[in-house]
XYZ file of C-alpha atoms in Angstrom:
581
model
C 15.631 18.399 -24.587
C 12.491 17.061 -22.718
C 10.533 17.950 -25.747
C 12.148 15.089 -27.705
C 10.999 12.593 -24.839
C 7.600 11.036 -25.087
C 5.242 12.010 -22.254
C 4.822 8.664 -21.049
C 8.493 8.390 -20.650
C 8.730 11.702 -18.906
C 6.004 10.544 -16.089
C 8.630 7.724 -15.334
C 11.764 9.538 -15.919
C 11.163 12.216 -13.319
C 10.754 10.046 -10.252
C 13.513 7.693 -11.463
C 15.856 10.663 -11.692
C 14.723 12.055 -8.426
C 15.071 8.924 -6.613
C 18.623 8.186 -8.163
C 19.677 11.852 -7.093
C 18.680 11.329 -3.569
C 20.142 7.774 -3.204
C 23.497 8.795 -4.552
C 23.714 12.149 -2.532
C 21.976 10.822 0.495
C 24.640 11.534 3.058
C 25.345 15.064 1.712
C 21.590 16.419 1.641
C 19.642 17.476 4.519
C 16.248 15.748 5.304
C 14.348 18.874 4.276
C 16.253 18.995 0.998
C 15.470 15.154 0.375
C 11.787 15.930 0.969
C 11.786 18.806 -1.320
C 13.519 17.019 -4.202
C 11.150 14.049 -3.901
C 8.051 16.328 -3.747
C 9.260 18.188 -6.880
C 9.925 14.862 -8.732
C 6.533 13.468 -7.769
C 4.706 16.668 -8.859
C 6.438 16.858 -11.987
C 5.369 13.352 -12.636
C 1.834 14.303 -11.468
C 1.649 17.195 -14.040
C 2.772 14.963 -16.902
C -0.029 12.283 -16.211
C -2.581 14.990 -15.836
C -1.722 16.517 -19.248
C -1.861 13.175 -20.601
C -5.569 12.965 -19.773
C -6.197 16.218 -21.786
C -5.435 14.618 -25.067
C -4.838 11.632 -27.256
C -1.481 9.910 -26.417
C 0.198 7.501 -28.943
C 2.443 4.535 -27.882
C 5.979 5.212 -26.803
C 8.472 2.397 -27.424
C 12.062 1.687 -26.385
C 13.891 -0.195 -29.158
C 17.013 -2.248 -28.784
C 19.213 -4.522 -30.986
C 19.056 -7.480 -31.574
C 15.281 -7.736 -31.293
C 15.128 -11.427 -30.424
C 14.425 -11.094 -26.590
C 10.655 -12.013 -26.498
C 10.746 -10.613 -30.169
C 9.459 -7.301 -28.638
C 10.534 -4.058 -27.067
C 9.613 -2.048 -24.017
C 6.338 -0.436 -24.997
C 3.904 2.028 -23.026
C 0.450 2.992 -24.012
C -1.322 4.815 -21.295
C -5.323 4.995 -21.385
C -7.987 6.157 -18.991
C -7.627 3.269 -16.479
C -3.851 3.661 -16.018
C -3.932 7.532 -16.009
C -6.780 7.311 -13.197
C -4.628 5.054 -11.081
C -1.478 6.950 -12.149
C -2.867 10.012 -10.880
C -3.811 8.578 -7.530
C -0.216 7.312 -7.044
C 1.725 10.129 -7.978
C -0.431 12.448 -5.763
C -0.117 10.176 -2.858
C 3.551 9.874 -3.352
C 3.893 13.514 -3.738
C 1.889 14.103 -0.452
C 3.816 11.235 1.545
C 7.305 12.647 0.273
C 6.159 15.916 1.828
C 4.444 14.823 4.981
C 6.484 11.800 6.117
C 9.846 12.857 7.817
C 10.735 9.320 8.673
C 11.978 7.654 11.920
C 15.696 8.559 11.001
C 15.295 11.868 9.213
C 19.000 12.362 8.994
C 19.968 9.128 7.542
C 16.801 7.505 5.898
C 16.656 6.548 2.267
C 13.072 6.404 2.105
C 12.359 9.423 0.144
C 14.758 8.076 -2.736
C 12.992 4.620 -2.486
C 9.500 5.716 -2.558
C 10.431 7.721 -6.020
C 11.938 4.335 -7.498
C 8.659 2.793 -6.401
C 6.656 5.364 -8.029
C 8.526 5.047 -11.266
C 8.161 1.328 -11.430
C 4.425 1.589 -10.525
C 3.729 4.234 -13.251
C 5.635 2.066 -15.761
C 3.342 -1.118 -14.814
C 0.364 0.819 -15.247
C 1.270 2.240 -18.580
C 2.949 -0.866 -19.991
C 1.514 -2.157 -23.254
C 3.199 -5.543 -23.156
C 4.084 -8.127 -20.710
C 7.963 -7.356 -21.070
C 7.421 -3.852 -19.932
C 5.213 -5.070 -17.179
C 7.666 -7.442 -15.975
C 10.539 -4.786 -16.162
C 8.469 -2.450 -14.097
C 7.463 -5.155 -11.637
C 11.054 -6.026 -11.013
C 12.057 -2.300 -10.480
C 9.346 -2.186 -7.744
C 10.891 -5.415 -6.014
C 14.401 -4.108 -6.335
C 13.495 -0.762 -4.732
C 11.654 -2.640 -1.813
C 14.595 -4.985 -1.389
C 16.892 -1.869 -1.207
C 14.787 -0.436 1.410
C 15.234 -3.812 3.466
C 18.869 -4.231 3.026
C 19.752 -0.635 3.891
C 18.497 -0.929 7.438
C 21.273 -0.312 9.923
C 21.434 -3.582 11.537
C 19.865 -6.865 11.715
C 17.850 -6.247 14.703
C 16.355 -3.226 12.954
C 15.636 -5.229 9.883
C 13.750 -7.646 12.147
C 11.645 -4.929 13.716
C 11.099 -2.697 10.657
C 10.657 -4.900 7.555
C 9.784 -8.444 7.050
C 10.715 -10.425 4.094
C 7.305 -11.368 3.603
C 6.712 -7.786 2.210
C 9.047 -8.561 -0.610
C 8.502 -12.517 -1.331
C 4.859 -11.905 -2.784
C 6.001 -9.115 -5.155
C 8.808 -11.377 -6.354
C 6.489 -14.219 -6.940
C 4.147 -11.819 -8.798
C 6.980 -10.872 -11.152
C 7.866 -14.413 -11.944
C 4.292 -15.010 -12.998
C 4.355 -12.130 -15.322
C 7.347 -13.487 -16.643
C 5.795 -16.781 -17.061
C 2.705 -15.429 -18.956
C 5.175 -13.447 -21.278
C 6.915 -16.684 -22.268
C 3.405 -18.540 -22.778
C 2.236 -15.612 -24.862
C 5.372 -15.638 -26.725
C 5.106 -19.280 -27.360
C 1.415 -18.988 -28.436
C 1.101 -15.651 -30.255
C 4.570 -14.682 -30.881
C 4.269 -11.455 -28.750
C 3.223 -10.311 -25.328
C 0.986 -7.477 -26.206
C -1.617 -6.578 -23.574
C -3.531 -4.632 -26.244
C -4.098 -7.887 -28.482
C -7.768 -8.997 -28.719
C -6.906 -12.689 -28.810
C -5.173 -13.054 -25.277
C -5.642 -16.657 -23.806
C -7.669 -17.039 -20.778
C -4.744 -18.998 -18.980
C -2.390 -16.085 -19.674
C -5.062 -13.729 -18.138
C -5.544 -15.746 -15.240
C -1.831 -15.777 -14.468
C -1.831 -11.895 -14.535
C -4.724 -11.764 -12.406
C -2.987 -14.159 -9.913
C 0.070 -11.880 -10.145
C -2.097 -8.845 -9.335
C -3.651 -10.620 -6.278
C 0.140 -11.373 -4.935
C 0.963 -7.719 -5.621
C -1.908 -6.360 -3.576
C -0.925 -8.591 -0.683
C -4.062 -10.441 -0.603
C -4.522 -12.604 2.793
C -2.600 -14.778 3.771
C 0.207 -13.013 1.817
C -0.201 -10.012 3.776
C 2.216 -7.885 5.786
C 2.702 -8.985 9.358
C 5.189 -6.590 10.629
C 4.612 -2.661 10.260
C 6.619 -0.906 12.823
C 7.205 2.404 11.102
C 5.012 4.625 8.739
C 7.713 4.350 5.767
C 6.925 0.779 5.585
C 3.258 0.995 5.282
C 3.811 3.930 2.928
C 6.007 1.808 0.671
C 3.412 -0.711 0.379
C 0.641 1.456 -0.990
C 1.776 2.105 -4.428
C 2.536 -1.594 -5.235
C -0.919 -2.542 -3.842
C -2.309 0.072 -6.287
C -0.490 -1.843 -9.156
C -2.150 -4.888 -7.956
C -5.299 -3.449 -7.978
C -4.802 -2.106 -11.356
C -3.508 -5.435 -12.818
C -6.913 -7.148 -11.372
C -9.094 -4.234 -12.900
C -7.234 -4.425 -16.330
C -7.921 -8.313 -16.468
C -11.387 -8.054 -15.745
C -11.831 -5.131 -18.221
C -10.343 -7.169 -21.016
C -12.175 -10.312 -20.258
C -13.816 -11.334 -16.875
C -11.822 -14.575 -16.717
C -11.527 -14.165 -12.810
C -15.217 -13.999 -12.052
C -15.743 -17.720 -12.994
C -13.268 -18.863 -10.388
C -15.117 -19.888 -7.162
C -11.694 -20.282 -5.221
C -10.886 -16.574 -5.871
C -14.140 -15.324 -4.343
C -13.396 -17.771 -1.432
C -9.837 -15.937 -0.980
C -11.718 -12.722 -1.035
C -14.172 -13.765 1.618
C -11.534 -15.112 3.879
C -9.346 -11.972 3.452
C -12.411 -9.694 4.319
C -13.200 -11.563 7.675
C -9.460 -11.758 8.590
C -9.014 -8.003 7.880
C -12.055 -7.195 9.933
C -10.930 -9.154 12.990
C -7.342 -7.788 12.607
C -8.591 -4.063 12.319
C -11.077 -4.563 15.412
C -8.448 -6.348 17.628
C -5.566 -4.192 16.425
C -7.286 -0.938 16.926
C -8.591 -1.818 20.420
C -4.964 -3.169 21.528
C -3.516 0.154 20.262
C -5.965 2.123 22.290
C -5.614 -0.066 25.392
C -1.836 0.052 25.218
C -1.565 3.700 24.260
C 0.459 4.661 27.306
C 2.749 1.610 26.794
C 4.060 2.756 23.533
C 1.683 0.695 21.095
C 2.175 1.274 17.540
C -0.629 2.128 15.014
C 0.899 -0.612 12.804
C -1.443 -3.050 14.548
C -4.801 -1.647 13.090
C -2.664 -0.703 9.957
C -2.205 -4.367 9.214
C -6.033 -5.126 9.609
C -6.892 -2.165 7.135
C -4.262 -3.244 4.384
C -5.806 -6.984 4.749
C -9.507 -5.686 4.373
C -8.707 -3.430 1.721
C -6.826 -6.094 -0.351
C -9.629 -8.500 -0.039
C -12.097 -5.678 -0.752
C -10.199 -4.811 -4.224
C -10.292 -8.536 -5.123
C -13.978 -8.778 -4.364
C -14.846 -5.521 -6.224
C -13.288 -6.653 -9.354
C -14.921 -10.139 -9.300
C -18.291 -8.658 -8.840
C -17.892 -5.508 -10.981
C -15.782 -6.804 -14.014
C -14.998 -3.623 -16.078
C -16.396 -1.043 -13.933
C -14.294 2.110 -12.712
C -12.149 0.678 -9.904
C -12.951 3.633 -7.383
C -11.950 1.182 -4.528
C -8.337 1.128 -5.676
C -8.112 5.139 -5.823
C -9.894 5.253 -2.480
C -7.670 2.998 -0.713
C -4.464 4.759 -1.963
C -5.583 8.300 -0.966
C -7.007 7.306 2.484
C -4.175 5.118 3.478
C -1.670 7.688 2.394
C -3.387 10.175 4.833
C -3.121 7.769 7.749
C 0.525 7.083 6.897
C 1.238 10.650 7.216
C -0.741 11.062 10.482
C 1.165 8.066 11.864
C 4.434 9.728 11.240
C 3.359 12.914 12.884
C 2.076 10.890 15.972
C 5.305 8.887 16.459
C 8.307 10.714 15.082
C 10.576 12.559 17.581
C 12.029 15.834 17.078
C 15.251 16.086 15.091
C 18.245 17.127 16.876
C 19.513 20.437 15.231
C 22.998 21.802 15.175
C 23.775 25.002 17.252
C 24.016 27.328 14.357
C 20.651 26.195 12.988
C 19.075 26.598 16.348
C 20.391 29.957 16.733
C 19.118 31.033 13.285
C 15.639 29.374 14.163
C 15.578 31.256 17.624
C 16.409 34.552 15.744
C 13.550 34.124 13.123
C 11.079 33.111 15.996
C 12.059 36.326 17.994
C 11.584 38.453 14.788
C 8.175 36.763 14.196
C 6.923 37.250 17.690
C 7.738 40.915 17.317
C 5.723 41.327 13.879
C 2.881 38.920 14.175
C 0.674 41.148 16.253
C 0.883 43.994 13.669
C 0.391 41.538 10.661
C -2.522 39.743 12.336
C -4.179 42.937 13.241
C -3.996 44.281 9.562
C -4.953 40.976 8.092
C -7.693 40.389 10.876
C -7.111 36.791 10.997
C -6.429 34.808 14.233
C -2.796 33.801 15.317
C -1.944 30.516 13.593
C 0.270 28.723 16.163
C 1.208 25.158 16.135
C -0.246 24.541 19.573
C -3.482 26.490 18.863
C -6.900 24.688 19.021
C -7.470 25.310 15.296
C -4.343 23.261 14.462
C -4.959 20.554 16.566
C -8.709 20.235 15.185
C -7.608 20.464 11.563
C -4.827 17.683 12.034
C -7.429 15.620 13.672
C -10.113 15.833 11.266
C -7.877 15.037 8.364
C -7.329 11.369 9.476
C -11.029 11.106 10.457
C -11.868 12.044 6.763
C -9.808 9.079 5.661
C -11.371 6.785 8.109
C -14.955 7.893 6.734
C -13.938 7.120 3.328
C -12.613 3.476 4.115
C -16.111 3.202 5.934
C -17.778 4.327 2.691
C -19.490 7.513 4.286
C -21.721 9.434 1.582
C -19.926 12.440 0.031
C -16.414 10.636 0.137
C -14.604 8.831 -2.534
C -15.202 5.468 -0.620
C -18.963 5.679 -0.946
C -18.418 5.548 -4.988
C -17.222 1.978 -4.646
C -19.441 0.888 -1.687
C -22.964 1.634 -3.174
C -22.408 -0.515 -6.190
C -20.350 -3.130 -4.276
C -23.412 -3.636 -2.131
C -25.849 -3.742 -4.989
C -23.843 -6.315 -6.759
C -23.902 -8.479 -3.573
C -27.707 -8.024 -3.235
C -27.998 -9.245 -6.995
C -25.932 -12.120 -6.336
C -28.233 -13.176 -3.428
C -26.375 -15.980 -1.786
C -25.285 -16.676 1.671
C -21.960 -14.966 1.310
C -24.000 -11.655 1.876
C -23.966 -12.555 5.617
C -20.165 -12.892 5.612
C -19.802 -9.433 4.000
C -22.069 -8.050 6.666
C -19.932 -9.629 9.474
C -16.706 -8.347 7.908
C -17.809 -4.863 7.434
C -19.420 -4.552 10.803
C -15.911 -5.815 12.148
C -14.246 -3.256 10.063
C -16.507 -0.300 11.026
C -15.735 -1.251 14.853
C -12.231 -1.310 14.043
C -12.150 2.129 12.354
C -14.306 3.412 15.461
C -11.567 2.150 17.757
C -9.013 3.747 15.518
C -10.834 6.841 15.622
C -10.681 6.774 19.612
C -6.844 6.232 19.282
C -6.580 9.267 16.937
C -8.521 11.409 19.424
C -6.156 10.247 22.171
C -3.141 10.985 20.085
C -4.647 14.579 19.412
C -2.630 16.446 22.156
C 0.591 14.529 21.737
C 1.434 14.302 18.034
C 3.579 17.046 16.276
C 1.949 19.852 14.517
C 3.894 20.165 11.363
C 2.682 22.511 8.589
C 4.083 20.273 5.794
C 2.239 17.263 7.113
C -0.974 19.228 7.406
C -0.666 20.596 3.878
C -0.245 17.059 2.619
C -2.974 15.434 4.396
C -5.230 18.415 3.541
C -4.422 18.028 -0.226
C -5.374 14.337 0.052
C -8.492 14.885 1.947
C -9.666 17.612 -0.676
C -9.132 14.963 -3.403
C -11.158 12.362 -1.517
C -14.150 14.770 -1.148
C -13.772 16.227 -4.743
C -13.650 12.445 -6.452
C -16.666 11.766 -4.019
C -18.574 14.666 -5.086
C -17.683 14.823 -8.760
C -15.992 11.611 -9.998
C -16.187 12.851 -13.602
C -13.503 15.320 -12.757
C -10.670 13.168 -14.121
C -12.527 9.958 -15.281
C -14.232 11.396 -18.325
C -12.000 9.528 -20.642
C -12.251 6.317 -18.905
C -12.757 3.467 -21.313
C -14.721 1.569 -18.664
C -18.414 0.583 -18.072
C -20.346 2.602 -15.871
C -21.253 1.160 -12.634
C -25.192 0.274 -12.643
C -27.235 -0.448 -9.716
C -30.567 -0.931 -11.447
C -32.685 -3.822 -10.574
C -32.121 -3.520 -6.824
C -34.306 -2.214 -4.111
C -33.019 1.206 -3.013
C -34.673 0.608 0.381
C -33.037 -2.712 0.894
C -29.705 -1.227 -0.436
C -29.840 1.621 1.909
C -30.592 -0.681 4.871
C -27.668 -3.181 3.751
C -25.439 0.046 3.518
C -26.429 1.361 7.133
C -26.572 -1.720 9.012
C -22.578 -2.327 9.387
C -22.339 1.125 10.556
C -24.935 0.629 13.373
C -23.811 -2.741 14.293
C -20.054 -1.756 14.332
C -20.819 1.409 16.411
C -22.498 -0.926 19.112
C -19.929 -3.513 19.124
C -17.049 -1.318 19.725
C -18.959 -0.120 22.696
C -19.143 -3.537 24.322
C -16.835 -4.116 27.157
C -16.946 -7.911 27.119
C -13.578 -7.960 24.961
C -10.511 -8.250 27.274
C -7.195 -7.320 26.416
C -5.800 -10.808 26.594
C -8.830 -12.175 24.128
C -7.845 -9.445 21.692
C -4.281 -10.379 21.795
C -5.228 -14.005 21.311
C -7.385 -13.055 18.169
C -4.616 -10.768 16.833
C -1.842 -13.386 17.167
C -4.054 -16.182 15.657
C -5.362 -14.280 12.638
C -2.324 -12.602 11.701
C -0.642 -16.022 11.194
C 2.437 -15.128 13.566
C 2.096 -18.679 14.634
C 2.727 -19.869 10.967
C 6.109 -17.780 10.711
C 7.212 -19.390 14.000
C 6.376 -22.942 12.615
C 8.063 -22.180 9.552
C 10.985 -21.000 11.116
C 11.081 -24.076 13.303
C 10.757 -26.348 10.374
C 13.498 -24.498 8.492
C 15.909 -24.731 11.452
C 15.297 -28.521 11.528
C 15.783 -28.891 7.989
C 19.011 -26.960 7.913
C 20.388 -29.081 10.920
C 19.327 -32.240 9.084
C 21.254 -31.270 6.067
C 24.213 -30.271 8.102
C 24.270 -33.723 9.839
C 23.798 -35.571 6.419
C 26.788 -33.521 4.966
C 28.895 -34.318 8.153
C 28.071 -37.988 7.672
C 28.649 -38.015 4.004
C 31.981 -36.095 4.230
C 33.093 -37.238 7.681
C 35.485 -39.824 8.989
C 34.653 -43.128 7.501
C 32.667 -41.767 4.480
C 29.372 -43.084 5.680
C 27.811 -41.320 2.739
C 28.835 -44.016 0.370
C 27.089 -46.579 2.461
C 23.927 -44.575 2.394
C 24.066 -44.297 -1.476
C 25.054 -48.131 -1.779
C 21.916 -49.037 0.461
C 19.637 -46.536 -1.550
C 20.833 -48.085 -4.911
C 20.178 -51.599 -3.501
C 16.544 -50.463 -2.331
C 15.954 -49.246 -5.921
C 17.361 -52.394 -7.567
C 15.168 -54.688 -5.353
C 11.909 -52.274 -6.076
C 12.463 -52.767 -9.728
C 12.674 -56.402 -9.728
């Protein structure tokens, strides 16, 4: 039956079916079954996408009657760029589905939601017209809203998810719908494959991508659990894809100075948040501080980095998007292993588990002696070392260390700034120095968590797969990208010595900065609260409460005893008449 379904639809249907199955049977399925179903659906989608890269794939279309809605139907046409981003998103979703158990493993719906988000993201990357893109974006928004609404209580909702995680995505969807209406009025269609797309429409799609990537100040301000951070990664990848797609078609965003200003502000804010958040987590480690503090800084910096990358290197392979997805997925899995408590098991399951452990303790010495391998125990030094090195690999990729995927984007990124040759280069050095200092502090926090986080084989396997992908793509980027229809990244015309010095300088300054003891905890907390814009949320809440109370008073006056509302209306009409005369 699947043979009659086009391959692009199969890549979308597998996570859509898996997510619907998990959500419909959530109360009946044990946690490990939900994880296996999510893993199987994501891997099936990954296999389909990988097979699409091997040969030519035609367009796939969903027809309906009557054909008068935007005068088009849902159409998907994958190419090299969409398949590259799709492989990264499907692989990250599969790893996170396996490695993240969740704060409430018995009742969480996260595994179903992440599959729905994956389906929407894959549909968005393969969309051939704005109608399909808007539908996919709406599916992403509905999935994130479902994750928000299914929180058990209002207090838990405030602690886990903030509405600002959903609002920028909804605004992005509305912008895409606006672009579809504009294209339909101008060209009679909304095809993204057309050669005569207007500059205004492309700009609208680019701004929609910037909102979807949560560029500063539309960033996440609350990340209490790893599921929240993991749910944001794939939509951020879609935002990076939209920015890359617009720049590959026509570099209309590069001529907008205000967009580069937004990117520079985001880079500085992300560096400050990464440094302050990482140092606070390390300082408050014994008080139960959450890695979500430095996670926010990493998300802000990576979103601004994606925007600056596509502005400087229009039409180039977006390795920055792929590296962000894979590296942050590793950190999300590590976060779950560091903070999740043990699951209470039933008595029967505990008895079975005790019997299996007793049997394994009896046969392990003979098996180990025959195979001549050291004993693999969860509390062994080898397991602790491996589980520590995996998030370190992710931090190295984010810092752009050679032989990692992050270096594939960092080297031409710095070369482009050197060619640009303006004062913004100093801001880039400052922001990257702050980022490296924050990553160094995060490394210290990871080493402190080494002896406390859980050693789960599933999480180690998931992180290992992503770490291997980071190294492989860093060493051999042509492993998958041979069919990309993008311009190769050129670094000609730049001094290699100057570029190397610029490349090393943030690492040296960042390592020196993190060792300074001049920053106090109160100063770091003040920097965090200021740059994170928590005061803006409080001010908006205060203004909203005053507005609601004013409207309540006005309604009471207008409909209360004496009907004073009519007096106000008559006075307003009189003022208008006097003004007209």
